[in-house]
Short mmCIF file of C-alpha atoms and ligand atoms in Angstrom, two decimals:
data_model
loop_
_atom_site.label_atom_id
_atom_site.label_comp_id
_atom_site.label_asym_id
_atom_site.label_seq_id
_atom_site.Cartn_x
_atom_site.Cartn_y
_atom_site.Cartn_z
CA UNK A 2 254.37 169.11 62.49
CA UNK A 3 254.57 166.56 59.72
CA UNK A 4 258.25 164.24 59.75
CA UNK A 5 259.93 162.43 57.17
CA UNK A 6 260.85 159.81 59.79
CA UNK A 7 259.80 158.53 63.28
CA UNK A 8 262.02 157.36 66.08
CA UNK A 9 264.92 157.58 63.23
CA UNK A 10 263.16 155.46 60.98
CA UNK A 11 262.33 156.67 57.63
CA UNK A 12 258.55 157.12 56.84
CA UNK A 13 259.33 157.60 53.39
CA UNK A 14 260.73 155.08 50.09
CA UNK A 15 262.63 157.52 47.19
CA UNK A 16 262.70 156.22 44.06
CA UNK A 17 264.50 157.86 41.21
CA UNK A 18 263.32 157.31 37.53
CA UNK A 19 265.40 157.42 34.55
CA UNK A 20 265.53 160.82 34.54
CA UNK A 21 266.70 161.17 38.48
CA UNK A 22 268.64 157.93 39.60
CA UNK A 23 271.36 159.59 40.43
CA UNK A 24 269.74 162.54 42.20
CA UNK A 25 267.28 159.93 43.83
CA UNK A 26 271.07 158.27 45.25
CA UNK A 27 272.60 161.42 46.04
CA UNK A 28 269.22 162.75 48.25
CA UNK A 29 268.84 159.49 50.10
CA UNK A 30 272.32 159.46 50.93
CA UNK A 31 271.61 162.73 52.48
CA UNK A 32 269.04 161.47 54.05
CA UNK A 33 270.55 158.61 55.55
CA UNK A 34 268.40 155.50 53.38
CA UNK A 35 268.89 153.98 50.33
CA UNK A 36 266.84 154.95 47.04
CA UNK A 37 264.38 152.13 46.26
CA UNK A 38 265.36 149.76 43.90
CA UNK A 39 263.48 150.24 39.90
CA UNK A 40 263.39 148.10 37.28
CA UNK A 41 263.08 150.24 34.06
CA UNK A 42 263.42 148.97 30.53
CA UNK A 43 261.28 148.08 27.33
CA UNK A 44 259.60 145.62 26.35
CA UNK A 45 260.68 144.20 23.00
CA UNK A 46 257.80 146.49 20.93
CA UNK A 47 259.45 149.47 22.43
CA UNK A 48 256.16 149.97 25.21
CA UNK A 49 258.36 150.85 28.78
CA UNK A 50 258.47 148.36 31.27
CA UNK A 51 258.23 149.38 35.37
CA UNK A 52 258.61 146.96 38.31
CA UNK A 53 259.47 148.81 41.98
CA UNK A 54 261.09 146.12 43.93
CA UNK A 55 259.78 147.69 47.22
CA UNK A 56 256.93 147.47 49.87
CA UNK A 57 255.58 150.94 49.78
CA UNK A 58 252.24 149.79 51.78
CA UNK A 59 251.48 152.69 54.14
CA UNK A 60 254.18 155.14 53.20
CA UNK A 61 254.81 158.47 51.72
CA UNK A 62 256.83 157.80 48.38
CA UNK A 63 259.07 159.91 46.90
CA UNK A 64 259.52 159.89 42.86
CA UNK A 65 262.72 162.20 41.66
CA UNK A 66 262.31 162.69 38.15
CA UNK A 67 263.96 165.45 36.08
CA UNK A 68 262.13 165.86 32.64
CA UNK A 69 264.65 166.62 30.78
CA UNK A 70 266.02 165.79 27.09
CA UNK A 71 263.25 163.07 26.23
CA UNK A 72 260.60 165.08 28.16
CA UNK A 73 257.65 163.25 26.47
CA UNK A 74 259.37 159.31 27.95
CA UNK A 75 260.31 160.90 30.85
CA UNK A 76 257.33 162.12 31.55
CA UNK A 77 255.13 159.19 30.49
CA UNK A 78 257.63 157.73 32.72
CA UNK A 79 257.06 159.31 35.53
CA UNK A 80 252.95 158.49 35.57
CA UNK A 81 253.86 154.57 35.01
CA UNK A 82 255.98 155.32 38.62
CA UNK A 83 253.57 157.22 40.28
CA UNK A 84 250.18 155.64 39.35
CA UNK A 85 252.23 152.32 40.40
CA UNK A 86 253.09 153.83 43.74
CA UNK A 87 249.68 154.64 44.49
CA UNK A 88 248.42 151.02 43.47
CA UNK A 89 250.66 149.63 45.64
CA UNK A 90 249.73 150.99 48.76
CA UNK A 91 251.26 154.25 49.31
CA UNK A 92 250.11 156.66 51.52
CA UNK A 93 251.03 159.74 49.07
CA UNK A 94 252.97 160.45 46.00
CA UNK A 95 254.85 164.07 46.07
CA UNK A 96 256.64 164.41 42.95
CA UNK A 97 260.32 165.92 42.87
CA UNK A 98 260.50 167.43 39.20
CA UNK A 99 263.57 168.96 39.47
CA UNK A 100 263.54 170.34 35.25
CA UNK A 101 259.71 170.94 34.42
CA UNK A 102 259.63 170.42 31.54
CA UNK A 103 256.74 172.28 28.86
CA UNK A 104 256.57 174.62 31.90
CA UNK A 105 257.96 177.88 28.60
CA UNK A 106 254.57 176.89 26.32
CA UNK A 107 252.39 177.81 29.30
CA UNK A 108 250.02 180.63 26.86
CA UNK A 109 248.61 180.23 23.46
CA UNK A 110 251.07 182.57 21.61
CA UNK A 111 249.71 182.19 18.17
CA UNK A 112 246.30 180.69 16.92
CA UNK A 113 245.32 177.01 17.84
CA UNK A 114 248.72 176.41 19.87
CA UNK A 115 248.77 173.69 22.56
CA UNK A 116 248.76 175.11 26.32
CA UNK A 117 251.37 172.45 27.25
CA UNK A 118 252.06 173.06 30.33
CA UNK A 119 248.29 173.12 31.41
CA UNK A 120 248.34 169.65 29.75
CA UNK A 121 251.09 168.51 31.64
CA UNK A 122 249.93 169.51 35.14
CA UNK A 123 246.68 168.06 34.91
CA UNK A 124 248.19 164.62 33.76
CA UNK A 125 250.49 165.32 36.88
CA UNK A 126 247.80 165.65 39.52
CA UNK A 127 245.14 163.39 37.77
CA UNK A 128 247.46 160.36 37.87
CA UNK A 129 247.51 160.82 41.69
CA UNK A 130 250.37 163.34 43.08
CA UNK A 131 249.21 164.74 46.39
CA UNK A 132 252.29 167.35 46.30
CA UNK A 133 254.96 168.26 43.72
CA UNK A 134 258.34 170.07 44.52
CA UNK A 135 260.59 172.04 42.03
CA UNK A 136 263.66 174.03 40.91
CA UNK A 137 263.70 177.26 39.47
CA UNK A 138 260.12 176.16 37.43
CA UNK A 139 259.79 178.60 34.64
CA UNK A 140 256.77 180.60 35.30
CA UNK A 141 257.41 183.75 34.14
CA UNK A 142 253.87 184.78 33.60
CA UNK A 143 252.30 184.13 37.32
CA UNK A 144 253.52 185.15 40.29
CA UNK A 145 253.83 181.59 42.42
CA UNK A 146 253.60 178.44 40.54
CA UNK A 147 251.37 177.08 43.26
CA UNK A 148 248.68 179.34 41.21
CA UNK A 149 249.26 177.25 38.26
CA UNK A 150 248.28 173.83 40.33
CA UNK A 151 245.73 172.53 42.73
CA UNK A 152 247.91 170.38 44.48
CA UNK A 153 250.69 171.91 46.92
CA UNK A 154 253.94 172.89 44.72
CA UNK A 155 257.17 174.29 46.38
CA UNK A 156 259.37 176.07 44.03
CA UNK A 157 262.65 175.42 45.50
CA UNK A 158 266.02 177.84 43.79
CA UNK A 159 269.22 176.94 43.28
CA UNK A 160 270.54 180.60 42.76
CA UNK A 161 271.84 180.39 46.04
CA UNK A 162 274.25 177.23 45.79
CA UNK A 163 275.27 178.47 42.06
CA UNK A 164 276.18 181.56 43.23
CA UNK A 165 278.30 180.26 46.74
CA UNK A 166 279.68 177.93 44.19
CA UNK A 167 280.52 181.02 42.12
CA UNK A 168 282.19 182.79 44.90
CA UNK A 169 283.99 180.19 45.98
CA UNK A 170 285.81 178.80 42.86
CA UNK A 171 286.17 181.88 40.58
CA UNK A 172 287.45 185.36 42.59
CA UNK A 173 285.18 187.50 41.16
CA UNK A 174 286.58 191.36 41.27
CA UNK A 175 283.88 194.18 41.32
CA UNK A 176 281.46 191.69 41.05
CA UNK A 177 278.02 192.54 39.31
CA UNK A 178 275.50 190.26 38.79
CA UNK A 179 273.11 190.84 35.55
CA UNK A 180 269.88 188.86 34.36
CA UNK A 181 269.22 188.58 30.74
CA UNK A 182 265.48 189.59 31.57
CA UNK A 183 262.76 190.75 33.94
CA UNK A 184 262.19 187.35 35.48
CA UNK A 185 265.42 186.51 36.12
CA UNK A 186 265.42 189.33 38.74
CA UNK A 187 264.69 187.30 41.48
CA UNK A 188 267.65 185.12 40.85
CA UNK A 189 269.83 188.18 39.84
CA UNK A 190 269.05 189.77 43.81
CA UNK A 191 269.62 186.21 45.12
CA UNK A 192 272.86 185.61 43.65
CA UNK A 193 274.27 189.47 44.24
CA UNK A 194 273.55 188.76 48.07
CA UNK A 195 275.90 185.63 47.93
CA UNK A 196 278.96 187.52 46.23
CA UNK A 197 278.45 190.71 47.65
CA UNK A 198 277.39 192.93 44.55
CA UNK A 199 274.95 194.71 43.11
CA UNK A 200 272.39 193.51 39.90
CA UNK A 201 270.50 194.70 37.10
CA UNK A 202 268.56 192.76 34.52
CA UNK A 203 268.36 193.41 30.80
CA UNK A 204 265.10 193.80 28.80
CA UNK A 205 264.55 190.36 25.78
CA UNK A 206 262.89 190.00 23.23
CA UNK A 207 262.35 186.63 21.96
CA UNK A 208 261.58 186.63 18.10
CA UNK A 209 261.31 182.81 17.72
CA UNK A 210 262.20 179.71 19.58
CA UNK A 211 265.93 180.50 18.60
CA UNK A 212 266.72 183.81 18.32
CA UNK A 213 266.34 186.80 21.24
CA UNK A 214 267.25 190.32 20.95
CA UNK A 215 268.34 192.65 24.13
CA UNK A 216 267.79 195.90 24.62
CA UNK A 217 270.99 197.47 24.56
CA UNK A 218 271.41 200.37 27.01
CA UNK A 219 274.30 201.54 29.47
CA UNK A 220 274.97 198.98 32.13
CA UNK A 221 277.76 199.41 35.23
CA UNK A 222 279.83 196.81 33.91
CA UNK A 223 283.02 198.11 32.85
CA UNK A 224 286.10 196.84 34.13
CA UNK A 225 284.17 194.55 36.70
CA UNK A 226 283.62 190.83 36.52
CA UNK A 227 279.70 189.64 35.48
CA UNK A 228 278.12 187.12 36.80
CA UNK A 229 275.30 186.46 34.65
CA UNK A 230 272.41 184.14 35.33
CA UNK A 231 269.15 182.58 34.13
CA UNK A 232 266.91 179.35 35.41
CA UNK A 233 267.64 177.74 31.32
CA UNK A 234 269.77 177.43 28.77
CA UNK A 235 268.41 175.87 26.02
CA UNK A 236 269.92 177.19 22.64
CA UNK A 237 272.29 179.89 24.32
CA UNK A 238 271.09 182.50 22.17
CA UNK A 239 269.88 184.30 24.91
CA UNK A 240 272.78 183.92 27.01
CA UNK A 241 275.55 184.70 24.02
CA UNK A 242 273.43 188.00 23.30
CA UNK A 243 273.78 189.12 26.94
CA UNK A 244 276.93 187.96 26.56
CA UNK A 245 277.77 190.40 23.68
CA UNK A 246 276.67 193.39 25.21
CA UNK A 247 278.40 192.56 28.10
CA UNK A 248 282.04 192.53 26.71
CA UNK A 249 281.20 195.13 24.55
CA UNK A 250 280.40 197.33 27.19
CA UNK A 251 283.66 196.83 28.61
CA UNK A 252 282.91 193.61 31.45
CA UNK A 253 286.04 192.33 32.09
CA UNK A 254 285.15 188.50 32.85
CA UNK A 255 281.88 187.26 31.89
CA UNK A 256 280.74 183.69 34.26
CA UNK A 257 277.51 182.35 33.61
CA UNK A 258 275.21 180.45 36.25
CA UNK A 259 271.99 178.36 35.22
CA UNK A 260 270.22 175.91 37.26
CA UNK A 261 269.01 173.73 34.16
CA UNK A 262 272.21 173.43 31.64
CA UNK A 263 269.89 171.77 28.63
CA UNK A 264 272.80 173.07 26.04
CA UNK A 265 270.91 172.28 23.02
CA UNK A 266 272.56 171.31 20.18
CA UNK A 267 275.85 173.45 20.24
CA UNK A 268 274.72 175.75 22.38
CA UNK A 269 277.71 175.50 25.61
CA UNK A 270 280.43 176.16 22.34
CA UNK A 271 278.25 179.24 21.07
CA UNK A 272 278.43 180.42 24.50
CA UNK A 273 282.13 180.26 24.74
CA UNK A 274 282.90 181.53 21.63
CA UNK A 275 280.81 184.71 22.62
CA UNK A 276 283.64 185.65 25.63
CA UNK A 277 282.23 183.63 28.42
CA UNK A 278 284.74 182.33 30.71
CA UNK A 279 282.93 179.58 32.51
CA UNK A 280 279.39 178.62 32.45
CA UNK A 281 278.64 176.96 36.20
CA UNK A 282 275.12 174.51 36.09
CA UNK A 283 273.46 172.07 38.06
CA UNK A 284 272.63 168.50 37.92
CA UNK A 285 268.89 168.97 37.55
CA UNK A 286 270.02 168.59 34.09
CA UNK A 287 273.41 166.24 34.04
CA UNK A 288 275.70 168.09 31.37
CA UNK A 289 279.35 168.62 31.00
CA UNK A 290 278.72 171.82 33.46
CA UNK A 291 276.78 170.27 36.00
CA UNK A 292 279.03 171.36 38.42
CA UNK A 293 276.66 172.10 41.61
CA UNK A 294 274.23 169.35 42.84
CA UNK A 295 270.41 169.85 44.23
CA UNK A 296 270.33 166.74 46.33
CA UNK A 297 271.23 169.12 49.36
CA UNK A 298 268.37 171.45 48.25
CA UNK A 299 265.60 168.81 47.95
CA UNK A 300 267.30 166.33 50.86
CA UNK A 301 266.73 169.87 53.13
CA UNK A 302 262.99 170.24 51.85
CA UNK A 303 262.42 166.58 51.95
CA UNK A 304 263.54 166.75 55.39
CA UNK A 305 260.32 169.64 55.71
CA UNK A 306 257.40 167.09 54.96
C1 R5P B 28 263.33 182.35 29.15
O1 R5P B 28 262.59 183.23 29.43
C2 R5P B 28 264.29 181.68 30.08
O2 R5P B 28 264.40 182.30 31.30
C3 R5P B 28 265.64 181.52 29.43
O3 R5P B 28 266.20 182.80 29.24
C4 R5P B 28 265.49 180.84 28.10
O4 R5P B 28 264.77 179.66 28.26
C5 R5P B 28 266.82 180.55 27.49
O5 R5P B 28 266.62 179.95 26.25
P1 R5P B 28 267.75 180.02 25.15
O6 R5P B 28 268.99 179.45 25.74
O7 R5P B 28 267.21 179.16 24.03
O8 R5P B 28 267.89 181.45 24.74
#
């Protein structure tokens, strides 16, 4: 069995890029360590500029970066770290993507489109990753994203902390739990065991990168509370047409649980003004929802390796 230290010494250095300092804190606090110390900034011509103050000579290196917002820095960002870690001596690179982002453009929908995500993973493994970890990775058309890599890839889910939170905090009554789409069944039946209520997802249609429609048939929701969830909000539109149906149909509260709060634009007000009551996220994306940290989910599965 592989262990992440020896004799109560860490084997392991974390090191948190722009895009995960404060996860990269919060899981080595967990852990017991400190996070490595980074120096990130630009160089006056606007190129990015990466210095890790730390001997990583021999051991396995850790790099939390969430590729969120800026995905194409972030990103770039994250093969400066890793590439670096490996130069330096370390013994392996697993990367801890919390948000993948490009992980949605994963087909060629239309003519001469750009497989991003196929893109994206091979810059991943190329640069040197011997093992990547997730949350809630979009990958709606395969079955396990492991299929979708050659290196080892654990898709960890947060469904299970957003829904305790959930349960906790907001006294759901005849609780119901309902996914805007297929996919988001297996967060849907995650989330029901939690509160202690059934689920059923809705059928979407997404007509362009802003606009959904949902099917709108007869759901058990009257005069119970709906808990909602999905892996993203990006525009809301999805989430304030669920929404919709929702009240109309006679849901008395409406909560809504993501694991990556991106709120485009003015997506978390759209949302409200639809009849949601709260929307509950986590800090895989840091937004003014981020209510329900993954450092215990990835500190737990760090703890695996
Ligand atoms: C799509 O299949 C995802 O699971 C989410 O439902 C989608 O990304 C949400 O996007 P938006 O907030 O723009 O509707």
């Amino acid at each position: 069995m592989r262990t992440w230290s020896f004799r109560g010494v860490p084997r392991l250095k974390i090191i948190g890029g722009s895009g995960g300092r404060l996860l990269a804190t919060l899981v080595a606090t967990k852990l017991g360590m400190k996070a490595s110390e980074t120096e990130i900034r630009r160089f006056p011509d606007g190129e990015k500029y990466i210095r890790i103050n730390e001997d990583l000579a021999g051991q396995d290196v850790v790099i939390i970066q969430s590729i969120h917002h800026q995905p194409d820095e972030l990103l770039f960002e994250y093969l400066l770290l890793c590439d670096t870690a490996n130069d330096l001596g370390a013994k392996k690179v697993i990367a801890v993507l919390p948000y993948f982002a490009y992980a949605r453009q994963d087909s060629r929908f239309n003519p001469g489109e750009v497989v991003s995500f196929r893109t994206v993973t091979k810059l991943i493994e190329d640069v040197g990753t011997s093992e990547l970890f997730s949350v809630d990775m979009h990958q709606h058309r395969v079955e396990r994203a492991s299929d979708l890599f050659r290196i080892p890839v654990h898709n960890l889910t947060a469904s299970a902390l957003l829904a305790e939170y959930v349960k906790a905090n907001l006294s759901l009554q005849k609780p119901i739990v309902i996914g805007p789409d297929e996919e988001s069944e297996q967060w849907a039946s995650t989330a029901a065991k939690v509160i202690g209520g059934d689920h059923d997802v809705l059928e979407k249609k997404r007509l362009s990168p802003d606009t959904v429609e949902i099917e709108t048939r007869s759901l058990a929701v009257n005069g119970r509370d709906v808990l909602l969830v999905d892996d993203i909000i990006s525009t809301g539109g999805t989430i304030v047409e669920a929404s919709k149906l929702l009240k109309k149909q006679g849901a008395r509260r409406v909560i809504v649980a993501c694991t990556h709060p991106i709120l485009a634009h003015d997506a978390l007000a759209k949302i409200y003004e639809s009849g949601v009551e709260v929307v509950v996220g986590t800090d895989t994306v840091p937004s003014p929802v981020s209510y329900v940290s993954v450092a215990p989910l990835i500190a737990d599965a760090i703890k695996k390796l």
